[in-house]
Short mmCIF file of C-alpha atoms and ligand atoms in Angstrom, two decimals:
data_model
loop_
_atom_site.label_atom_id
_atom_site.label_comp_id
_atom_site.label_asym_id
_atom_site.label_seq_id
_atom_site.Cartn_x
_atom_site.Cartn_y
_atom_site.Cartn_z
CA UNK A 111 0.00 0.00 0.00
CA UNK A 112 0.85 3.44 -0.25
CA UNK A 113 1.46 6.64 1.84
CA UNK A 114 -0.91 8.54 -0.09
CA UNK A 115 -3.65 5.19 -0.08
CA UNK A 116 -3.41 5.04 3.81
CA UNK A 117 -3.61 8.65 4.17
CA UNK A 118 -6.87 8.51 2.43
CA UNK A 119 -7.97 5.64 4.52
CA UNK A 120 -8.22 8.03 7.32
CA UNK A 121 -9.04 11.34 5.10
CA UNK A 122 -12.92 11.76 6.89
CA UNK A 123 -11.46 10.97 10.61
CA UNK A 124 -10.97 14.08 12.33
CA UNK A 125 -11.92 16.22 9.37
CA UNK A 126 -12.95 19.34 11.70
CA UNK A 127 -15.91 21.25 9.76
CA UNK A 128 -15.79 24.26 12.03
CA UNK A 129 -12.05 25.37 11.60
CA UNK A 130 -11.23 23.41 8.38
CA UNK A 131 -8.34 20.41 8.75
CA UNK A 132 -8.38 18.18 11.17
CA UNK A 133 -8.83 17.95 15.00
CA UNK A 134 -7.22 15.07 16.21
CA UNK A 135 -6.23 14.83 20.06
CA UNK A 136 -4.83 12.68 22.55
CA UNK A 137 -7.38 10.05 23.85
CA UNK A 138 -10.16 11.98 22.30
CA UNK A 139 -12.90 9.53 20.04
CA UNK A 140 -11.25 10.36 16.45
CA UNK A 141 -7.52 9.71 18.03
CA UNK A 142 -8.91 6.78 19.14
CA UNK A 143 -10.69 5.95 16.17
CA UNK A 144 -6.92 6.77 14.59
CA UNK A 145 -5.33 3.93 17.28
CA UNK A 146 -7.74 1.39 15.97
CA UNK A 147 -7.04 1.70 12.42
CA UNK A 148 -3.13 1.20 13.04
CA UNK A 149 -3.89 -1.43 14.79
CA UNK A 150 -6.32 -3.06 12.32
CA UNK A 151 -3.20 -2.22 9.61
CA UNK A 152 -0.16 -3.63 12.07
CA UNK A 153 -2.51 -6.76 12.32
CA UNK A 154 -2.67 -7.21 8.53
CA UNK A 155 0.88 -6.89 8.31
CA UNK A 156 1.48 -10.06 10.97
CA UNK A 157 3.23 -7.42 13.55
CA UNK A 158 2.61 -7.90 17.34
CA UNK A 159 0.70 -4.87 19.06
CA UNK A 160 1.26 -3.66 22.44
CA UNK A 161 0.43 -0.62 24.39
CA UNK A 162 2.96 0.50 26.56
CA UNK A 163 2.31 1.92 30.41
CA UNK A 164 2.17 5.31 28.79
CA UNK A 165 0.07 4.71 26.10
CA UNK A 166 2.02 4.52 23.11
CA UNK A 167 1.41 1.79 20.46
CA UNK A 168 4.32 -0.62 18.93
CA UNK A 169 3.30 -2.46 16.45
CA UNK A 170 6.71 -5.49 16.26
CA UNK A 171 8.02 -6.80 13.26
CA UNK A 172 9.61 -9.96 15.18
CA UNK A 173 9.82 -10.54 18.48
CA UNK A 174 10.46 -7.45 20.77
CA UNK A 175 13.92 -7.13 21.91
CA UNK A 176 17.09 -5.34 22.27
CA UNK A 177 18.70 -3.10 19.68
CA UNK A 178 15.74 -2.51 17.87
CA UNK A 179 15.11 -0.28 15.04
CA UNK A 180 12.31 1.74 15.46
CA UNK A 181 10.17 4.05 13.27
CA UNK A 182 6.62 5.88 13.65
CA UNK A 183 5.16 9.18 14.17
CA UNK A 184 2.08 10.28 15.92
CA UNK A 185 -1.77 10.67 14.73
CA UNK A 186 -2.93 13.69 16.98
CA UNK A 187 -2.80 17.11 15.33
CA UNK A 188 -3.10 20.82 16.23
CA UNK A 189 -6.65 22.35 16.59
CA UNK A 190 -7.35 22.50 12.42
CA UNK A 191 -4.23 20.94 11.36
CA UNK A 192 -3.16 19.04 8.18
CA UNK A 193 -3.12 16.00 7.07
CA UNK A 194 0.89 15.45 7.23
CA UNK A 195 2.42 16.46 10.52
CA UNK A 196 2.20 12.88 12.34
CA UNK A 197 0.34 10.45 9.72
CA UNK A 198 2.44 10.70 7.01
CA UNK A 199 5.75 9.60 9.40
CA UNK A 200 2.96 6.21 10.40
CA UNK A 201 1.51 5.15 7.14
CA UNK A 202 5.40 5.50 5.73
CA UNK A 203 6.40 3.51 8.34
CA UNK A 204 3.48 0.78 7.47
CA UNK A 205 4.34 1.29 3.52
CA UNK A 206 8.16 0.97 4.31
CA UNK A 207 7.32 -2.52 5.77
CA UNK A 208 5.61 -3.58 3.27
CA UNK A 209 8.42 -2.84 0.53
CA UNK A 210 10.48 -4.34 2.64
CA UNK A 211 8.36 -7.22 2.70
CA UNK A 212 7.75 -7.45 -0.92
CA UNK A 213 11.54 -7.43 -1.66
CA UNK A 214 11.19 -10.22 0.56
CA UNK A 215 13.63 -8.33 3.51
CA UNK A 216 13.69 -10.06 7.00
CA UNK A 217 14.77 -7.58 9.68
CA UNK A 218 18.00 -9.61 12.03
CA UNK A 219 17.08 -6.38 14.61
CA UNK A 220 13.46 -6.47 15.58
CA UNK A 221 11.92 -3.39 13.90
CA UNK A 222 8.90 -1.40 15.02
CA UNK A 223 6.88 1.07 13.95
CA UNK A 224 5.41 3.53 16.89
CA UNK A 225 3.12 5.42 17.37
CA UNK A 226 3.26 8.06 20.24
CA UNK A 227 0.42 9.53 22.35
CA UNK A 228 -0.44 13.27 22.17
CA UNK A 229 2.35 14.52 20.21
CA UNK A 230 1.17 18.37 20.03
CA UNK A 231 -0.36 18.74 23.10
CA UNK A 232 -3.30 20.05 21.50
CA UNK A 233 -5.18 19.04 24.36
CA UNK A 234 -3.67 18.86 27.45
CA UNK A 235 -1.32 21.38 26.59
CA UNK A 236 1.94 19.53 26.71
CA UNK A 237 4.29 18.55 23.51
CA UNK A 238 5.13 15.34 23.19
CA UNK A 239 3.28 13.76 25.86
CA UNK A 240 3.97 9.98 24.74
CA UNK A 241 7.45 10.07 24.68
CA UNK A 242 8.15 12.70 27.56
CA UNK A 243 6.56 10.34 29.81
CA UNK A 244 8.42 7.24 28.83
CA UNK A 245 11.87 8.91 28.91
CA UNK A 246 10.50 11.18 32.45
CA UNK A 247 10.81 14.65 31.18
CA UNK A 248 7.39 15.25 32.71
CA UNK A 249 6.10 14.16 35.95
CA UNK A 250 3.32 11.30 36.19
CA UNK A 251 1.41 13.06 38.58
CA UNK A 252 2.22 16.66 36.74
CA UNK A 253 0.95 14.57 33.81
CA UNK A 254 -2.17 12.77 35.22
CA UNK A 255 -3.62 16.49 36.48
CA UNK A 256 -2.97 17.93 33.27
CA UNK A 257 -6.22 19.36 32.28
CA UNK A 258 -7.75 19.49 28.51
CA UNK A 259 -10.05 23.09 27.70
CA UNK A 260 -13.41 21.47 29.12
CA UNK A 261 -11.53 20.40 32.25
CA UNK A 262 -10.89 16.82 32.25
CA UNK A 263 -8.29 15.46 33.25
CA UNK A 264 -5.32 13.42 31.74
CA UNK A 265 -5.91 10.84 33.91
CA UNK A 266 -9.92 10.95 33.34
CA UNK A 267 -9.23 10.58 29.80
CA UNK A 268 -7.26 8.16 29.88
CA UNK A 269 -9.74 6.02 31.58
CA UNK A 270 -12.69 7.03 30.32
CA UNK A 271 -10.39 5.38 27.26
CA UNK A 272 -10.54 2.09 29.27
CA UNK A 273 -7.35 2.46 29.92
CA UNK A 274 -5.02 3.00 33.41
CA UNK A 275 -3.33 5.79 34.19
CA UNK A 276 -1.96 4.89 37.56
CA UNK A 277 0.92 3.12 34.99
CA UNK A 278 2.16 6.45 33.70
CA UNK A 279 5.85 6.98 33.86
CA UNK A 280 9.45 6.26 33.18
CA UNK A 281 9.65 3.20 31.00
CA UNK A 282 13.00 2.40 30.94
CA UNK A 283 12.53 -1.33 29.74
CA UNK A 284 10.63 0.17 26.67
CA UNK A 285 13.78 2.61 26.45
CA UNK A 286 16.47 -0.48 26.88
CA UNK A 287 15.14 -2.08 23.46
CA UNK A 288 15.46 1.34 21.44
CA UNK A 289 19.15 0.64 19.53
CA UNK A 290 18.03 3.69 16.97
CA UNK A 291 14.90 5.42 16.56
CA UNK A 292 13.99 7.03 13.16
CA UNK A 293 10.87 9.87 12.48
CA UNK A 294 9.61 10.42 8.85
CA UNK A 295 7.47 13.51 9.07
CA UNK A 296 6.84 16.07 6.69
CA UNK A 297 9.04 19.22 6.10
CA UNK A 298 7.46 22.41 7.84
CA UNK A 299 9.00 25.60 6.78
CA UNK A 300 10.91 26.22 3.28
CA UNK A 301 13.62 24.42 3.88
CA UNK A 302 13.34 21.41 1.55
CA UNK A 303 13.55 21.62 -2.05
CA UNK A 304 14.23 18.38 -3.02
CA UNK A 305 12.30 15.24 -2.30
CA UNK A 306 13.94 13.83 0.94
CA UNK A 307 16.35 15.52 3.55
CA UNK A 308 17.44 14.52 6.86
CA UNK A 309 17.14 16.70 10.14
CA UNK A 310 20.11 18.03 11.85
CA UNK A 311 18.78 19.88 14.81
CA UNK A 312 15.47 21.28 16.45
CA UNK A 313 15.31 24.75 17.84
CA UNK A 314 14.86 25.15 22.00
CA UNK A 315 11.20 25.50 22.70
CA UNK A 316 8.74 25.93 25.40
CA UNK A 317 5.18 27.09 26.18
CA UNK A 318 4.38 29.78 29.03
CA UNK A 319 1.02 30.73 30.27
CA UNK A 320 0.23 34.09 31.79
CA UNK A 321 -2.94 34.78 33.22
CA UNK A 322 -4.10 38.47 33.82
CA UNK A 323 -6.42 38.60 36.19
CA UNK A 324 -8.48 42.13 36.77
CA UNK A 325 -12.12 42.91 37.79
CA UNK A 326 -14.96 41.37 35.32
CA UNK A 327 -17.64 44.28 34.93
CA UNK A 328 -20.35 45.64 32.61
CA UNK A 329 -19.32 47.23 29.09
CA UNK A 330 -21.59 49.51 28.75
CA UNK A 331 -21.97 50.68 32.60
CA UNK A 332 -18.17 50.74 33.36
CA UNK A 333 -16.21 53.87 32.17
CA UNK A 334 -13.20 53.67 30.83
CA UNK A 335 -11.13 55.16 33.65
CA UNK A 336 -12.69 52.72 35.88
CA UNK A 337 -11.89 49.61 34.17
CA UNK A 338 -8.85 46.97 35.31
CA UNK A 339 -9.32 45.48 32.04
CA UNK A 340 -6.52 42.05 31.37
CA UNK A 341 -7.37 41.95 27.87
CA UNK A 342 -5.37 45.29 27.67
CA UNK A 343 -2.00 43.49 29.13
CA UNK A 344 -2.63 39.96 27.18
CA UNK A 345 -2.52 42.29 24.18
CA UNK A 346 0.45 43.95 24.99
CA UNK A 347 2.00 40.77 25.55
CA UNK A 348 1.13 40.02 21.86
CA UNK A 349 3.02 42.97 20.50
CA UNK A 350 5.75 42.13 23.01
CA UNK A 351 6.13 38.49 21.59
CA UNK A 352 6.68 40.61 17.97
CA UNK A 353 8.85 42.78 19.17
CA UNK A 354 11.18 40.52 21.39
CA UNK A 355 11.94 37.70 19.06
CA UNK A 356 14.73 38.54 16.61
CA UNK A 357 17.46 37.09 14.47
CA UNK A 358 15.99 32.95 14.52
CA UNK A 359 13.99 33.99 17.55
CA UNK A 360 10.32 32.84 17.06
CA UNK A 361 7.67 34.08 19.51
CA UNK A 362 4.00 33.42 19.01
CA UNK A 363 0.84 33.78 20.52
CA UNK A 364 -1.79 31.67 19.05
CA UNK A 365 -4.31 30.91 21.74
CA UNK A 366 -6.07 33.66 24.49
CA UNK A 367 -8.96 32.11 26.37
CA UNK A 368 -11.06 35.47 28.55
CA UNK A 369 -12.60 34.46 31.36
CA UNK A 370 -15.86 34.40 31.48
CA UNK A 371 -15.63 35.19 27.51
CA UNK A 372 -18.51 37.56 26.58
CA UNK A 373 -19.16 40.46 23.59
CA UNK A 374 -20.36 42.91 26.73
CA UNK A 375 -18.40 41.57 29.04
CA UNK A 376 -14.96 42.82 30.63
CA UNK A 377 -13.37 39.76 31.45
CA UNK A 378 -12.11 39.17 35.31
CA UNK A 379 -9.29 36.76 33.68
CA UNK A 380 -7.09 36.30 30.48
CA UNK A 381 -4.96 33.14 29.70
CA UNK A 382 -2.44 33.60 27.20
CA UNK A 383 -0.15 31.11 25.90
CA UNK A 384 3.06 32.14 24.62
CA UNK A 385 5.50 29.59 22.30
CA UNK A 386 8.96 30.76 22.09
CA UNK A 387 12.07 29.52 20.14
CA UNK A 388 15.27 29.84 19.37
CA UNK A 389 18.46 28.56 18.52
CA UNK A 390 19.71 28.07 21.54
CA UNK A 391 18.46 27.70 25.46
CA UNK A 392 20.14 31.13 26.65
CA UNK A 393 18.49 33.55 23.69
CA UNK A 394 15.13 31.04 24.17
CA UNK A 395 15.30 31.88 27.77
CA UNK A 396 15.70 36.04 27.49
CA UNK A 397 13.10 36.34 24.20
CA UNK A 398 11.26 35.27 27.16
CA UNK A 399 12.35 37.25 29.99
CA UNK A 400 11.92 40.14 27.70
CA UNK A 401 8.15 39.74 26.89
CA UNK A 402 7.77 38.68 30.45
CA UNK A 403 8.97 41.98 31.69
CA UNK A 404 6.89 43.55 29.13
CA UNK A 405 3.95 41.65 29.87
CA UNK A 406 4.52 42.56 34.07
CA UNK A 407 4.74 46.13 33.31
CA UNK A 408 1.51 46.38 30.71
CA UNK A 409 -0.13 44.40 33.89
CA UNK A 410 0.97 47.00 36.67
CA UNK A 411 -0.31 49.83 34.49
CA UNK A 412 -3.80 48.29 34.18
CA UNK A 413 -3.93 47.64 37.78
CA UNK A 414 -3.92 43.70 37.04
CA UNK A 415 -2.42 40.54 38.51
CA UNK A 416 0.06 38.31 36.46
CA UNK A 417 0.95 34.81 36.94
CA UNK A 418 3.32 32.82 34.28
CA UNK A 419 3.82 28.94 33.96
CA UNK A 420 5.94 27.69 32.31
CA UNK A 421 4.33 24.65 30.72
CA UNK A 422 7.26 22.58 29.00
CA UNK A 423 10.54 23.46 27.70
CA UNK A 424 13.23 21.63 25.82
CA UNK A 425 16.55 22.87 24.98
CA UNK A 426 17.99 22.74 21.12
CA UNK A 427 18.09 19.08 20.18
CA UNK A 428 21.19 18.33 17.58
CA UNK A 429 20.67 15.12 15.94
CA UNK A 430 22.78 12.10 16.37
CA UNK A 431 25.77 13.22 14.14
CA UNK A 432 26.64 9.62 12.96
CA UNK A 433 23.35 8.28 12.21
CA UNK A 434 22.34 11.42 10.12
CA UNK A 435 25.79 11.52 7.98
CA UNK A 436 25.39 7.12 7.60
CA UNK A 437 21.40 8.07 6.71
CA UNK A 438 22.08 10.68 4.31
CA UNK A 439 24.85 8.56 2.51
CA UNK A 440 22.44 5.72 2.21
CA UNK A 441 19.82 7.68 0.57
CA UNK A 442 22.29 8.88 -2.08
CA UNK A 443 23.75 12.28 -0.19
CA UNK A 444 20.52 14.23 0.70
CA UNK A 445 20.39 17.48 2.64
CA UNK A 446 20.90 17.82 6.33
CA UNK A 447 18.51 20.70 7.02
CA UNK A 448 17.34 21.90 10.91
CA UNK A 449 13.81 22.78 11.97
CA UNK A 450 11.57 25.22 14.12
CA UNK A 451 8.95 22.19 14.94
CA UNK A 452 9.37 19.42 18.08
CA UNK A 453 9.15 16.17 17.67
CA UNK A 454 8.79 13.06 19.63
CA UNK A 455 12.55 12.16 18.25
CA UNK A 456 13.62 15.70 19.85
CA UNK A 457 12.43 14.07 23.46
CA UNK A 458 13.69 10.10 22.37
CA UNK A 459 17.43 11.91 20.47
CA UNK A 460 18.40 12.74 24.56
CA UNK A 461 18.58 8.68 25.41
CA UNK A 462 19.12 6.58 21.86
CA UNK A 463 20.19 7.71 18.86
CA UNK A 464 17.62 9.72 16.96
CA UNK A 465 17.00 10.90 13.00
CA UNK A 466 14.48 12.04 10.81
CA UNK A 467 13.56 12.42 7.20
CA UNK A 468 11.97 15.14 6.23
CA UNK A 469 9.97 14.87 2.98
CA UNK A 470 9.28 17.86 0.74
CA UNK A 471 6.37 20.97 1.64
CA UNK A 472 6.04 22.95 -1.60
CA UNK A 473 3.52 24.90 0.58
CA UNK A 474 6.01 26.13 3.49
CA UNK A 475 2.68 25.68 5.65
CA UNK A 476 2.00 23.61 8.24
CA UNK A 477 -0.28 23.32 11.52
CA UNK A 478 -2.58 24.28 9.17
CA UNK A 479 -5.11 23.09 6.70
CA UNK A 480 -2.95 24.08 3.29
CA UNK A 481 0.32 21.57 4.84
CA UNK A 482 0.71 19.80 1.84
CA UNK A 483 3.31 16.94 0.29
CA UNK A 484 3.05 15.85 -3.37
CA UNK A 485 2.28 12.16 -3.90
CA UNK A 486 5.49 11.17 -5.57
CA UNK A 487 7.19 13.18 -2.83
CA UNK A 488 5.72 10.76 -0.04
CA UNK A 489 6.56 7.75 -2.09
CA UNK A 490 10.12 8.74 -2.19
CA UNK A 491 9.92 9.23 1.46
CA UNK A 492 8.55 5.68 2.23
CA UNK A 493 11.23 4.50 -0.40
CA UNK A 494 14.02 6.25 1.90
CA UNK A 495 12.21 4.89 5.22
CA UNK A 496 12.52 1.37 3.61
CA UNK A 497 16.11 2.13 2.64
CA UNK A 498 16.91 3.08 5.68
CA UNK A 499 14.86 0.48 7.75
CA UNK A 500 16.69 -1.99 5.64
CA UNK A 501 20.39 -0.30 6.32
CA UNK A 502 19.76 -0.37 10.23
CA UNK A 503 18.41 -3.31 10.80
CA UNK A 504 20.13 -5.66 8.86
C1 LIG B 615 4.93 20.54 17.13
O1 LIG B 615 4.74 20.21 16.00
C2 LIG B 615 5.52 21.81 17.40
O2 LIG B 615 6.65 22.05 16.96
O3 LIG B 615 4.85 22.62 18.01
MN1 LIG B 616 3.13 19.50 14.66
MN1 LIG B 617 4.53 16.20 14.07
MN1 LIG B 618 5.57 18.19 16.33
#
């Protein structure tokens, strides 16, 4: 089977009428919808399923053991994403087996394909949920009280899944078995303008909320003089986001939730969540400070409360050196290119040796509805997976 024939297995599963895209989170009934099918399509393939403690599917080819090769992706997207950013690294990891299989390949290192729980934190707020937890660069309990934007909790979703989320956590035997992992996803930016590349490095991220708090009153009946208003600092803390990051600094503010949220209403409460990146963690950290101290200031003038979170953070990832130069001569001397976007290899690349392919975005747009990869494009991808699968695990 194809990329592009899976992808359109799942075209109508998610597809979110309101924004355009697809929404597609973390435990939610189209993600698990999502789980299903892979599993249905491992199980046609002869691979053994399992779930791990965390969540996370791997789907074996072989029996599960050390110094395995592992490839996958994730199925959750962004509120209105694409169709690319985490399918199209799973069904090329399912269309990579079967090449192999049709050349009649037999892995000597087990080989799996993953696939990893909540990727973009599009619901409870945290990146790479899945593979944070296994590797403990969040907290179980941090994790279980995570809360989604109706309320419920990680650890209510996660049973009202029918699963158990008293087994979050570390899972270093899952780790013990990783000897290289391996991400296809699609290309985000520009950066890509031939079929296949291979990443060399992800920029330091994190997410911060600030919440303004001030006093909720009438619109009409409330003069303006009168007003503690912490819609006034959350959008000065937009303009500070724009001014602050500069050079490869990336700031962005693309969700404000008002408390209580009416037309004729001055809201009592603001939460805005800030993404910030940058090439590395000291310029990350004072883009911050920067629209922080903005942000405090616009607050104090208004007469309003601030409180920031810092909700996750990872420092620039550089990608396993070797295993990108072996991957790129293997595949005929693509491009080594580094991205703005995290990834689930970002987390795994600080315990086991880590790559990714990229393939090709003539778009440049992603996390959104236009993302876009050309047929032939995703072929070649699965046709590098499979060459590399092949490479590793032989
Ligand atoms: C995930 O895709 C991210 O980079 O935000
Ligand atoms: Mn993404
Ligand atoms: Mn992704
Ligand atoms: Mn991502």
């Amino acid at each position: 089977m194809t990329a592009t024939g899976l992808l359109a297995a799942i075209a109508d599963v998610g597809a979110d009428r309101v924004r355009g895209g697809y929404s597609r989170h973390g435990f939610d009934r189209v993600e698990l919808e999502l789980r299903e099918w892979f599993v249905a399509e491992a199980a046609k393939r002869g691979l053994s399923v399992e779930t791990d403690r965390n969540g996370n599917i791997w789907a074996w080819w072989g029996n599960p053991g050390p110094d395995a090769v592992i490839t996958g992706s994730h199925l959750d997207s962004v509120p209105g994403g694409g169709a690319f950013d985490g399918p199209l690294g799973v069904v090329s990891s399912l269309a990579a087996v079967d090449v192999l299989r049709a050349k009649g390949f037999t892995p000597r290192k087990p080989l799996a394909v993953v696939v990893f729980v909540e990727e973009e934190g599009g619901r409870f707020g945290v990146p790479c949920l899945g593979s944070r937890l296994i590797t403990g660069a969040i907290d179980p309990d941090q994790a279980r009280s995570l809360r989604d934007p109706d309320g419920i909790s990680l650890a209510d979703a996660i049973t009202a899944a029918g699963a158990d989320p008293s087994t979050l956590g570390p899972d270093e035997e899952a780790l013990a078995r990783i000897g290289c992992f391996v991400e296809l996803h699609v290309e985000q930016g520009r950066g890509l303008t031939v079929p296949v590349g291979v990443a060399s490095s992800i920029l330091a991220h994190g997410r911060w909320r600030f919440t303004f708090t001030g006093e909720g009153n009438h619109a009409g009946a409330t003069r303006m003089s009168d007003r503690r208003d912490p819609m006034v600092p959350a959008a000065s803390l937009v303009l500070a986001a724009r001014k602050a990051a500069v050079g490869d600094a990336r700031a962005t503010v693309g969700r404000i939730v008002p408390v209580p949220g009416g037309t004729n209403v001055i809201a009592s409460e603001v939460n805005v969540w800030l993404d910030a990146r940058a090439g590395d963690d000291a310029t990350t950290k004072s883009v911050v400070a920067e629209i922080q101290a903005m942000a405090r200031q616009a607050a104090a003038e208004e007469g309003c409360g601030i409180r920031v979170t810092q909700e996750s953070y990872g420092d620039t990832v550089v990608f396993d050196p070797v295993l990108r130069d072996d991957l790129s001569t293997v595949l005929g001397g693509v491009p080594a290119l580094p991205t703005g976007a995290g990834h689930d290899a970002g987390i795994l690349a600080s315990r086991v040796p880590t790559a990714m392919l990229f393939v090709r975005n003539p778009t440049g747009v992603s996390h959104a509805p236009q993302e876009y990869a050309e047929p032939d494009d995703c072929e070649a991808g699965v046709a590098a997976l499979a060459a590399t699968l092949e490479h590793l695990a032989s």
